[in-house]
XYZ file of C-alpha atoms in Angstrom:
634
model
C 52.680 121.218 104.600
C 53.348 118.142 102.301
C 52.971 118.606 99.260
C 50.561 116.147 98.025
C 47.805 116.316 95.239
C 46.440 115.700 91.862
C 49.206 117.224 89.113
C 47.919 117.478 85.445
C 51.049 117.239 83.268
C 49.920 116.852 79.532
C 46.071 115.527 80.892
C 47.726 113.025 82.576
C 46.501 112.602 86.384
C 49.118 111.248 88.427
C 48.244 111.626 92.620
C 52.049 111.929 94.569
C 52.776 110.483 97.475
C 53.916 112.103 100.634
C 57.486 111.959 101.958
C 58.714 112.120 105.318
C 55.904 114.662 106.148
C 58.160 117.444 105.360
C 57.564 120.180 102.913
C 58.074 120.098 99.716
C 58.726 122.551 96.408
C 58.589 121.836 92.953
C 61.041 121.991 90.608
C 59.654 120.395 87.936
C 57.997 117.545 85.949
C 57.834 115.783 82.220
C 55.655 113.459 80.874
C 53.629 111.425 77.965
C 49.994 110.912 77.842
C 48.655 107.843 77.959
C 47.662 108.018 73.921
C 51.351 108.934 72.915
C 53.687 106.089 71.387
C 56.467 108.181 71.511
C 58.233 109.523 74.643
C 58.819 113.203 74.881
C 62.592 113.393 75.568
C 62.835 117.072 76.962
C 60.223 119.349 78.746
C 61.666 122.735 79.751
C 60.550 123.468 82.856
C 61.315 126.648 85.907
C 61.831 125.608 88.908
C 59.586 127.597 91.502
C 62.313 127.493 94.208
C 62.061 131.078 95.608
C 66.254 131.124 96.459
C 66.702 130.177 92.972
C 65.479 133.162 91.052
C 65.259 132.291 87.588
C 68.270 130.092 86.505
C 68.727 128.292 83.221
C 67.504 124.808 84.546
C 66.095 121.969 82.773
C 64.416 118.674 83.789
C 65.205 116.423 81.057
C 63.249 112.582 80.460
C 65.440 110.448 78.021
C 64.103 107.035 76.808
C 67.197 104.311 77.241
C 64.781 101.248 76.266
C 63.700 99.528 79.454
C 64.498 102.781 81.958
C 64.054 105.877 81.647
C 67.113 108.738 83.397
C 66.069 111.992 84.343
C 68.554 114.745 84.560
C 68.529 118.219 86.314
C 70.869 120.461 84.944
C 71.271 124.131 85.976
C 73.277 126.170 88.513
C 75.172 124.970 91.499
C 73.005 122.982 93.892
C 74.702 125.612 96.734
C 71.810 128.090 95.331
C 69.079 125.542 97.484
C 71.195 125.618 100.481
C 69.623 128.400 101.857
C 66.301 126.721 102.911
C 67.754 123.839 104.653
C 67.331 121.742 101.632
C 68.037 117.830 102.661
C 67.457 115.958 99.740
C 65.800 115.279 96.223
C 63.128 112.663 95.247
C 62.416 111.311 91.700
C 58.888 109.665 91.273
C 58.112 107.805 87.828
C 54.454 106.663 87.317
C 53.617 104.145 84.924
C 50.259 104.275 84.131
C 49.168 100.262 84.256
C 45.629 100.966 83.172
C 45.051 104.657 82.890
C 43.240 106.102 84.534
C 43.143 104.609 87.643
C 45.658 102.238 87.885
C 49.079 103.765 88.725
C 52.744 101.935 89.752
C 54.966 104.423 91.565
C 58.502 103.720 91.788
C 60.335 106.138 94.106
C 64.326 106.484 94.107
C 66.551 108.994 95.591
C 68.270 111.650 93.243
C 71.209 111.932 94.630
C 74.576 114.069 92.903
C 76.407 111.824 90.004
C 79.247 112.719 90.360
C 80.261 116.203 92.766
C 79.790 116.628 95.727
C 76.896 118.695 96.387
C 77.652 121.977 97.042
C 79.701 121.814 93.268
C 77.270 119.196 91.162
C 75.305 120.903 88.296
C 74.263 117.626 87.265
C 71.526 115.448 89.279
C 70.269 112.129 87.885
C 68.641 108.793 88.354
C 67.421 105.925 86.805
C 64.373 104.944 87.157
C 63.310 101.348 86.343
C 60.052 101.849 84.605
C 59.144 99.502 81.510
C 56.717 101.131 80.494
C 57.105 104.512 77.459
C 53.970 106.394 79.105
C 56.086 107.383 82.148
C 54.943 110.643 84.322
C 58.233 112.212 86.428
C 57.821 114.109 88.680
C 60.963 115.669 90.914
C 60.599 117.736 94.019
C 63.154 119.049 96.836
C 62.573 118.072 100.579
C 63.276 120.933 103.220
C 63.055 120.417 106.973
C 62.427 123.147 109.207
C 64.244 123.996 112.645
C 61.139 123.151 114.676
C 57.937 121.502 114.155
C 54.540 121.189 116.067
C 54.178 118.182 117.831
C 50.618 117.122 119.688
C 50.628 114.957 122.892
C 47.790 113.854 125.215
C 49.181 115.425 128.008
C 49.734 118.755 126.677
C 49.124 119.400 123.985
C 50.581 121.065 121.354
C 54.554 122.039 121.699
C 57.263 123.510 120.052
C 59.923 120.814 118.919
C 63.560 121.836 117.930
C 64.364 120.064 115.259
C 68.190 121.742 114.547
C 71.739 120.828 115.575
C 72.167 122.861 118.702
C 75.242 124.587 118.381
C 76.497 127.793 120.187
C 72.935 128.514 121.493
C 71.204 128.217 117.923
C 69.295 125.696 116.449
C 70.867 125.276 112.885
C 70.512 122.530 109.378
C 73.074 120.402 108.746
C 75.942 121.475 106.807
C 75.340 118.365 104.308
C 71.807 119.130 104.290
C 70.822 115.106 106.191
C 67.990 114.120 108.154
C 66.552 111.092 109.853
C 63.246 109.716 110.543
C 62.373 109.482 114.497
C 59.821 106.775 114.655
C 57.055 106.328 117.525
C 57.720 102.908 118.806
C 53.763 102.778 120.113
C 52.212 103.129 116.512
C 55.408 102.319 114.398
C 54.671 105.703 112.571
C 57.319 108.467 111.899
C 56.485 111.534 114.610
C 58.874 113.672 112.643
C 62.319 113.858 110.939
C 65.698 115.955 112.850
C 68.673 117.409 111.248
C 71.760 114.832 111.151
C 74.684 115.656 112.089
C 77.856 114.663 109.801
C 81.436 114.969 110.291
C 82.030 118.879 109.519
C 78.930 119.492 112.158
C 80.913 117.862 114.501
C 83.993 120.074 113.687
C 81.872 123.190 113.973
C 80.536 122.145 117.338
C 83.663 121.309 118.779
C 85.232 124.748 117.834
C 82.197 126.191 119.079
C 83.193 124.444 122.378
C 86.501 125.473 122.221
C 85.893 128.920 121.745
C 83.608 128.470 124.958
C 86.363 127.046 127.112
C 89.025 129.473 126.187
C 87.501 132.634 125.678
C 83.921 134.486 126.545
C 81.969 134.541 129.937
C 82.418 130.544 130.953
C 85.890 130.707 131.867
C 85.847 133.821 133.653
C 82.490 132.966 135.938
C 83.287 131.862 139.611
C 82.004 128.322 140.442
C 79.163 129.613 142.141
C 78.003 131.586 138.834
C 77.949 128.161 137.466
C 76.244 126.304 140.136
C 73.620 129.266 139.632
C 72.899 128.370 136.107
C 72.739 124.866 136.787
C 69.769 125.707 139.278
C 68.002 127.923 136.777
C 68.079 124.436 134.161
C 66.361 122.573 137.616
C 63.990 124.798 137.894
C 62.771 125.083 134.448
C 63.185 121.367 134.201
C 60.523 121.339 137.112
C 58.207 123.973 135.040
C 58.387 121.744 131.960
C 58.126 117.795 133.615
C 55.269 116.857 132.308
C 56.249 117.820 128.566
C 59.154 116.602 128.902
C 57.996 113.440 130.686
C 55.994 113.310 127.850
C 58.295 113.528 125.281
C 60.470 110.507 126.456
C 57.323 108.566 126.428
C 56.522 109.834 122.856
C 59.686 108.550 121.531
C 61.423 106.116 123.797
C 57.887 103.974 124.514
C 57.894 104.360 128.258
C 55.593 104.161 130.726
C 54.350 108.019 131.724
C 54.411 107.204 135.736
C 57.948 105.871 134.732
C 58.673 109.159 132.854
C 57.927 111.159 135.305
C 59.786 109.895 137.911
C 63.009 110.100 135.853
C 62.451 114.128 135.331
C 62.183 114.171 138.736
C 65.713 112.461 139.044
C 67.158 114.681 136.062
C 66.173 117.797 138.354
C 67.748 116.133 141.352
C 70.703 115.362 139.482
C 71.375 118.770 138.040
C 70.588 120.460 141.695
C 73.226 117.860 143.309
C 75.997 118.886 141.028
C 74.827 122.866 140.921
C 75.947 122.308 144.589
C 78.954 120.908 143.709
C 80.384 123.420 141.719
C 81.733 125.811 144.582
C 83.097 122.863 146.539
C 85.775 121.114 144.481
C 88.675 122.006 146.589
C 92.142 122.299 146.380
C 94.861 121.441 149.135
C 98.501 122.606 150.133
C 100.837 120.402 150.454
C 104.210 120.944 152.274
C 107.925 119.315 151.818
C 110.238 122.080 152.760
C 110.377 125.437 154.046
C 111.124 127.054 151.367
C 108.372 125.819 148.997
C 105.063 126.629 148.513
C 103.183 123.667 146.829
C 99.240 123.298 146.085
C 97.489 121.278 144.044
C 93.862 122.533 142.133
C 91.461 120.711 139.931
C 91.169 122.412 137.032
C 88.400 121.237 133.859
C 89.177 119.266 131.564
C 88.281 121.384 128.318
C 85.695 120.324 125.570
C 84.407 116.729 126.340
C 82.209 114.965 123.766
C 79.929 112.753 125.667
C 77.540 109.670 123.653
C 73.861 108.791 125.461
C 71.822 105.852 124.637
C 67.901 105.742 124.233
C 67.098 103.763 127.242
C 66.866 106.642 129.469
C 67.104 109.393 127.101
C 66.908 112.680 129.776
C 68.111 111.473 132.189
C 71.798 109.583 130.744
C 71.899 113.313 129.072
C 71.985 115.095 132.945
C 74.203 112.786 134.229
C 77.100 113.857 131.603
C 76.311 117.229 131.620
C 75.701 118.283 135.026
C 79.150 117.540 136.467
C 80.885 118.512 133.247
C 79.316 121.833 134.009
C 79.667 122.317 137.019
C 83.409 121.644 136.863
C 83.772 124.144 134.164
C 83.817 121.893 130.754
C 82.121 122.453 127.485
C 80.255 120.098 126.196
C 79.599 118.430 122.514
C 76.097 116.179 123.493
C 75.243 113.588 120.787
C 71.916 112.118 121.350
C 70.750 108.633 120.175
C 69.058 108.703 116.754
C 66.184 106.400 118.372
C 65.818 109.279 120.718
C 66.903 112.443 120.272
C 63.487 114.738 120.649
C 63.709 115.603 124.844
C 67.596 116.404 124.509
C 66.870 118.896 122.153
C 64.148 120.839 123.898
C 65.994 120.434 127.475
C 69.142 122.629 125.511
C 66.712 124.987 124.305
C 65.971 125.463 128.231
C 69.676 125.563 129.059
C 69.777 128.814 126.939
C 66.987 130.175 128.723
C 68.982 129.345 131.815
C 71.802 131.556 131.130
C 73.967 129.300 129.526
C 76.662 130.828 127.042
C 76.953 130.109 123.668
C 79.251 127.429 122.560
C 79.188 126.090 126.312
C 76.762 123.042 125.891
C 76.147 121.677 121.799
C 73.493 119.085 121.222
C 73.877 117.125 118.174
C 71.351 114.510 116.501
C 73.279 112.032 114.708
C 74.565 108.085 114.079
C 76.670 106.574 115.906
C 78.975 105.591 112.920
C 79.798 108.914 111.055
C 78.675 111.196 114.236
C 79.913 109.360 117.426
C 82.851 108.314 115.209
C 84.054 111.721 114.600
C 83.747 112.461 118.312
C 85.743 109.451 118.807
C 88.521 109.916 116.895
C 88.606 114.269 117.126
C 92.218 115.846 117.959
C 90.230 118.906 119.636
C 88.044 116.870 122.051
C 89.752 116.238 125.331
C 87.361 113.734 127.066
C 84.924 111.200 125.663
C 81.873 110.219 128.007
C 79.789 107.319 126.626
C 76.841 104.841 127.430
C 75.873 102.043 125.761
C 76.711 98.864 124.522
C 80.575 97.279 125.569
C 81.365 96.412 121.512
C 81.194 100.022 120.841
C 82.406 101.281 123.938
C 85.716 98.940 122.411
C 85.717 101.030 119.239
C 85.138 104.734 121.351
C 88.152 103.642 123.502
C 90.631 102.571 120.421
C 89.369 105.606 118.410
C 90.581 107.694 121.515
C 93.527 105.962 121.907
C 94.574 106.350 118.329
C 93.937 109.627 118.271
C 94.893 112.213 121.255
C 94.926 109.785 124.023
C 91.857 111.483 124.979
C 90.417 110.963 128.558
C 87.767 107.843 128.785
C 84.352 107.246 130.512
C 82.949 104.401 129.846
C 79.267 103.003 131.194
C 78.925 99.888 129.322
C 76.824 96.506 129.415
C 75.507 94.262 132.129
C 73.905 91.138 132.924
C 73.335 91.373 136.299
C 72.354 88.350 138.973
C 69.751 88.805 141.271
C 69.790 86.256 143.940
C 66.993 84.987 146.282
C 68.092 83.321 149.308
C 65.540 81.290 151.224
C 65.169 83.137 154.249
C 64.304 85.996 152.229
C 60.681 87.609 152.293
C 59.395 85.661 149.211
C 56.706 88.163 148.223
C 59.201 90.786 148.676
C 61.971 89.347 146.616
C 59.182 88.818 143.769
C 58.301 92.436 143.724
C 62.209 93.258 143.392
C 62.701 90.414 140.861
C 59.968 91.729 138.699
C 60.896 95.777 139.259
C 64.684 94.437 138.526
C 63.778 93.085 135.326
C 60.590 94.558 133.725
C 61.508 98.223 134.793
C 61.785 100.274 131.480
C 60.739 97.106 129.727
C 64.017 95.238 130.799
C 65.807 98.350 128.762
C 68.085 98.612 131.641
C 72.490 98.172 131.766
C 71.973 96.717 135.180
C 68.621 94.606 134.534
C 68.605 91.661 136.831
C 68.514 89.571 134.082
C 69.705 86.429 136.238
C 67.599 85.341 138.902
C 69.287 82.846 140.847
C 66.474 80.978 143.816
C 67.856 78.803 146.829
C 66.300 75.279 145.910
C 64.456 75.380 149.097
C 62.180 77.883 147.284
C 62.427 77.707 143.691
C 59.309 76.452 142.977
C 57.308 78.417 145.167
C 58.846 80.943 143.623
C 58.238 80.459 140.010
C 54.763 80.176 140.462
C 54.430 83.181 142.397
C 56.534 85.337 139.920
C 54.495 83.876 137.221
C 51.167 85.411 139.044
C 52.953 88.603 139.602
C 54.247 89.014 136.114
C 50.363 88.447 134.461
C 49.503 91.544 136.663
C 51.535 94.353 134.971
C 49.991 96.183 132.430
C 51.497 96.473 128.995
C 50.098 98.598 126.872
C 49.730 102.027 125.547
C 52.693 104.327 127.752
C 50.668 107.403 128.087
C 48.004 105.504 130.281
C 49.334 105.952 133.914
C 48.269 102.626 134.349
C 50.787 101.236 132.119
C 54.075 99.256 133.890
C 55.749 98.384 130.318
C 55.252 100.367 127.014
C 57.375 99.165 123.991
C 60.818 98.134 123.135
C 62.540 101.522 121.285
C 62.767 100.335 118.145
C 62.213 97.350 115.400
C 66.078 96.808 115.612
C 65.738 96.410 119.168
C 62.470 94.683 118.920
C 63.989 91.573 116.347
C 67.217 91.577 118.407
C 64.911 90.200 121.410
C 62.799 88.096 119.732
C 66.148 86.351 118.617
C 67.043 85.603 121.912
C 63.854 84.294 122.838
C 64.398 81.801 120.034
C 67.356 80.971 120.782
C 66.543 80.381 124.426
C 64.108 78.135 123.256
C 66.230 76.341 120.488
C 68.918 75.805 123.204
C 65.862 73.671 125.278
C 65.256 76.393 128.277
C 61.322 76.330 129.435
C 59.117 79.199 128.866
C 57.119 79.707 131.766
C 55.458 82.829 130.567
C 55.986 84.802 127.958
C 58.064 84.677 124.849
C 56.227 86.525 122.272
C 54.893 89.405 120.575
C 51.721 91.085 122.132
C 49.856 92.523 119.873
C 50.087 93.385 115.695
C 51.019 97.134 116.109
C 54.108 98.245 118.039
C 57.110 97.083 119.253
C 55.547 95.778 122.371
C 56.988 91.859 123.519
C 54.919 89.612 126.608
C 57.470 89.960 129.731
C 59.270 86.582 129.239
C 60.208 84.303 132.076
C 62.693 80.919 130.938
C 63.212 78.274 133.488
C 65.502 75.296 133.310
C 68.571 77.124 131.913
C 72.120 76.645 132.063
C 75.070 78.751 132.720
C 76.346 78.406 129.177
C 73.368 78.932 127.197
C 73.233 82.420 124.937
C 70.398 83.592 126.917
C 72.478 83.178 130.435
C 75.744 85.143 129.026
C 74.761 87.734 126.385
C 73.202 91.160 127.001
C 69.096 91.184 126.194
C 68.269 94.377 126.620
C 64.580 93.405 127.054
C 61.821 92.310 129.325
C 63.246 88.621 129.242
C 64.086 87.127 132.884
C 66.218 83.675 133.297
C 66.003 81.683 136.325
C 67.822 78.888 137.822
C 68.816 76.847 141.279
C 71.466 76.968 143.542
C 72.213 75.577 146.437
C 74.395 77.086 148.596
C 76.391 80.151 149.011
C 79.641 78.892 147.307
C 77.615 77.822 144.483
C 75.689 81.300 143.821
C 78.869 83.300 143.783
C 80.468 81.334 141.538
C 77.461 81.236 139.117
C 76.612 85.500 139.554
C 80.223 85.841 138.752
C 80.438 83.909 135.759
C 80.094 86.590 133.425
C 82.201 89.211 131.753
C 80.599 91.760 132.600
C 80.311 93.252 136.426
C 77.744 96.475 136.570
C 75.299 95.225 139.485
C 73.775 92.546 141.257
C 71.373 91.965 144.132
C 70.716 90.026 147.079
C 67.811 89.322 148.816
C 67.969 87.726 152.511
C 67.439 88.200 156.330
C 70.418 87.502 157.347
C 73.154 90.586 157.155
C 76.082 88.275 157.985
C 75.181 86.473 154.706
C 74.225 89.975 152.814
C 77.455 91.185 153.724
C 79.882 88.271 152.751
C 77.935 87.682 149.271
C 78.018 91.310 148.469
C 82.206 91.381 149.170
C 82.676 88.462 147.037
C 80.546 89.591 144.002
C 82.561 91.461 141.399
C 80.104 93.752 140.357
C 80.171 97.605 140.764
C 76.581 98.290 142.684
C 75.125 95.459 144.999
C 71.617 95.948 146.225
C 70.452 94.100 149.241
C 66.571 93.465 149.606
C 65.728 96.001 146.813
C 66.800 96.589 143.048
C 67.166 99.856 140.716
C 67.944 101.948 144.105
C 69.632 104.475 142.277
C 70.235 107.659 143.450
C 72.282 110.886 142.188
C 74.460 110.645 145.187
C 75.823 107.142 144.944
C 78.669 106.357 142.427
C 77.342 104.239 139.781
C 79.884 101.766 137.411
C 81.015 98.666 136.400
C 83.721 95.904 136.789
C 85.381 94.304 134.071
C 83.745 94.856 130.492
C 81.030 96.996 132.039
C 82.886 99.827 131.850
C 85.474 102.321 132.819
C 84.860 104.914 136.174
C 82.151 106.457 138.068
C 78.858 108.194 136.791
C 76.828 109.795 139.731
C 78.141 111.064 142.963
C 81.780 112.827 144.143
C 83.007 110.363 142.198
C 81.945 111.529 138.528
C 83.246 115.011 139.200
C 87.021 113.633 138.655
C 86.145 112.450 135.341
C 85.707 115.770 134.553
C 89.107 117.317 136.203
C 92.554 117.390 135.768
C 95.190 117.704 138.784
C 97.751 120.162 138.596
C 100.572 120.655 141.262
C 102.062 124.056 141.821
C 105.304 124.427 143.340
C 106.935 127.749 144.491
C 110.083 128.128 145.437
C 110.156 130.836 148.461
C 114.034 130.795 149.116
């Protein structure tokens, strides 16, 4: 529990505020009373840290005019490391008119000068003008796991460790990180962050995996059999874990579900694959023998996003497994709650240890040291194309490590004017609005034969005003939240921008609401091709749509982007379907639908959306190496 309460220190009442919800321990506080002209400058004090025992350790209070420092001095700080200790707070109170009237300042106290596991000395400053100052110090711990309540339900069991060789674990530097509820904008709990020397454990707890233990020594079909075992208890757990990815990601439950029951799907596709990646012989001569084999690659670090938080985690995982791979899984920091209880099910499965690692941590210092590690093989990332540039130079200046890359999009979805109109709408809004336009290959474009354009408009405008947008746990909801307040402002940019470059917005274009990160699905008319909103990457329930008249026209314009993950057509006509679709440099082309993904189909981008094939046959040879073997038989 938090510690929280009314402290008497010299008959001075000072109430402290909570932090981070996590529990806290005392290790000491000073004081004045209120009546005193004089500051005390040292209080002895134990601290009642139970790893501790009883060292020589002092809290000391030391006047310096307008601020007062406060100083812990005692053993190594390595003594606290024992109870997953993450970080210090100072809190100063200076009574304004005692005894009711109190101004907290709260600072960090963070090491002066060692690094932590050496410092003996901790100290701060805090900025308090006032003599009559109350400190008060405590340490934060954060447990493995943590109770967590949903509607749905009910109380669960969350991880809250680095999952590393089939153990949840702290932090080596002792970090954590707020994961915040993007329905209420409150903190749902904190996880364990990973650093730089987590990353170096994982990975050797990968490598150990790949070259010694059970994993490399199971046949294929060993492996497709754990990979069934995760389906299944997948399938037992959808609706937590459906409601999970609502709890943190913002999306709609009905949308949830459905994309457990695509994880499952995904994981049973590949489970099948594992006993079927085949080898052939080859012959040049009599007297040679010569086969090739796909063999794994070895440890692969693989980087998801938050959009689809589950499910981007299957599809690196499951054919990295089932071709025989370790794994070292970091999960967004927006998002990183289902991850962590779908590896606690992957030990339950059967898995071995060391064979899949899940790792909470940011992008910078975590993803970086993936990036750039000389004992990673393969890097496997989604998300945006700037960082996908730094993941590819950090393996290139490293060990030429093996790239996947599944990048940005801004996809054109184009309406012809034989197409079903109603139809079309239902597509243009699904292509958009799905997982509140949090989607690489959202059809962000909408391009309308002239014939139709304002019919159109109109009509989408009536559609739009009919999905819900609201709180994601009722099924009724269509759109939920954006993920976060970064994401959140980053929209709400572009909506100004679309407006300060002079597009019309037909519906739309603001906040809904004064709690949560939820934004009005956004329609902008009279656009052009150069405008910010018409090149750059939303990310958000924000739709553009212009004119064209004929075909020549429309391929030029859908192709006028750097980017080339998707696009769609809608028509009657399959001569026309067929021709638009071959000329369209994107990497997926829908025709009369949008979003028809499916485990099954290979799923990638041209030009700056990315580099091979998730999904399908296709991903299993970013996870496999060719070797030729030649025997001579003379």
């Amino acid at each position: 529990m938090p510690y929280e309460g009314l402290i008497e220190t010299n008959r001075c009442p000072v109430r402290t505020q909570p932090f981070r919800r996590l529990p806290r321990l005392k290790l000491g506080s000073v004081g004045g009373r209120r009546n005193r002209h004089d500051c005390p400058s040292t209080y002895g004090c134990q601290p009642d840290y139970p790893s501790t025992g009883q060292p020589e350790y002092k809290l000391v209070l030391l006047n310096a005019g307008s601020a007062c420092r406060a100083t812990t001095r005692g053993r190594s700080l390595e003594a606290f490391r024992g109870a997953n200790l993450t970080t210090f707070r100072a809190t100063a109170f200076c009574p304004a008119s005692y005894p009711t009237s109190y101004i907290p300042s709260s600072l960090p106290l963070l090491p002066s000068s060692n690094s932590l596991n050496r410092s003996k000395y901790l100290s701060t400053i805090i900025p308090c003008r006032l003599q009559h100052t109350y400190l008060h110090i405590e340490a934060m711990t954060l447990p493995l796991s943590t109770r967590i309540k949903l509607p749905t339900v009910g109380e669960y069991d969350q991880p809250l460790g680095l999952f590393i060789n089939n153990e949840f674990v702290a932090g080596v530097d002792g970090k954590s990180f707020e994961v915040i509820n993007p329905t209420t904008e409150e903190v749902i709990t904190a996880v364990h962050e990973a650093t730089e020397k987590d990353v170096d454990i994982a990975v050797a707890a990968a490598r150990k995996a790949f070259q010694e233990g059970p994993w490399p020594k199971m046949r294929p079909s060993q492996r497709g059999s754990l990979l069934y075992k995760l389906a299944d208890l997948i399938e037992e757990n959808s609706l937590l874990l459906a409601s999970i990815e609502s709890l943190d990601n913002g999306k709609s439950i009905t949308m949830a579900k459905g994309d457990i029951a695509a994880v499952a799907g995904t994981i049973r596709y590949y489970a099948g694959w594992a006993d079927k990646v085949h080898g052939k012989v080859i012959d040049t001569q009599p007297d040679r023998f010569n086969f090739v084999k796909h063999e794994p690659i070895g440890v692969c670090g693989q980087i998801i996003p938050w959009n689809f938080p589950i499910l981007m985690f299957t599809w690196k995982i499951a054919p990295a497994l089932a071709t025989g791979n370790t794994i070292v899984l970091k999960t967004a920091e927006q998002t990183p709650l289902g991850a962590l209880v779908v590896a606690r099910l992957a030990k339950e499965a059967g898995f071995p240890p060391g064979v899949l690692n899940v790792i909470s941590g940011i992008g910078k210092i975590a993803g970086a040291a993936m990036s750039h590690h000389m004992d990673i093989d393969k890097v496997a990332f989604t998300g945006s194309t700037p960082v996908g540039r730094e993941i590819m130079r950090a393996a290139a200046n490293s060990n030429l490590k093996k790239v996947t890359l599944e990048l940005g999009g801004k996809s054109p979805n184009i309406v012809f004017d034989d197409a079903d109109i109603d139809e079309a709408i239902n597509w243009a809004n699904f292509g958009i609005f799905f997982n509140h336009g949090q989607c690489c290959c959202a059809g962000s474009r909408i391009y309308v034969q002239e014939g139709i354009y304002d019919k159109f408009v109109e009509k989408f405008k009536e559609r739009i005003q009919k999905n819900v947008v609201g709180d994601p746990f009722d099924p009724n909801t269509f759109q939920g939240p954006q993920v976060s307040q970064l994401q959140f402002d980053r929209i709400m940019g572009y909506i100004t921008h679309g407006k300060s470059d002079g597009a019309t917005v037909e519906i739309g274009g603001e906040r809904l609401g004064d709690k949560g990160y939820f934004i009005k699905p956004t329609i902008f008319s009279n656009v052009r091709p150069e405008m910010k909103i018409m090149q750059e990457e939303i990310f958000g329930p924000v739709a553009s749509i212009a004119k064209f008249k004929d075909l020549e026209e429309v391929i030029k314009l859908g192709n006028n982007t750097t980017f080339g993950l998707a696009a769609a057509i809608h028509t009657k006509n399959l001569k026309l379907a067929m021709d638009a679709s071959n000329r369209l440099r994107a990497g997926t082309v829908w025709v009369n639908t949008y979003n028809a993904l499916h485990f099954a189909l290979p799923f990638g981008g041209y030009k700056e959306s990315g580099i091979g094939r998730e999904l399908g046959k296709a991903a299993l040879a970013n996870y496999t190496q060719t070797k030729t073997v030649s025997i001579n038989l003379g």
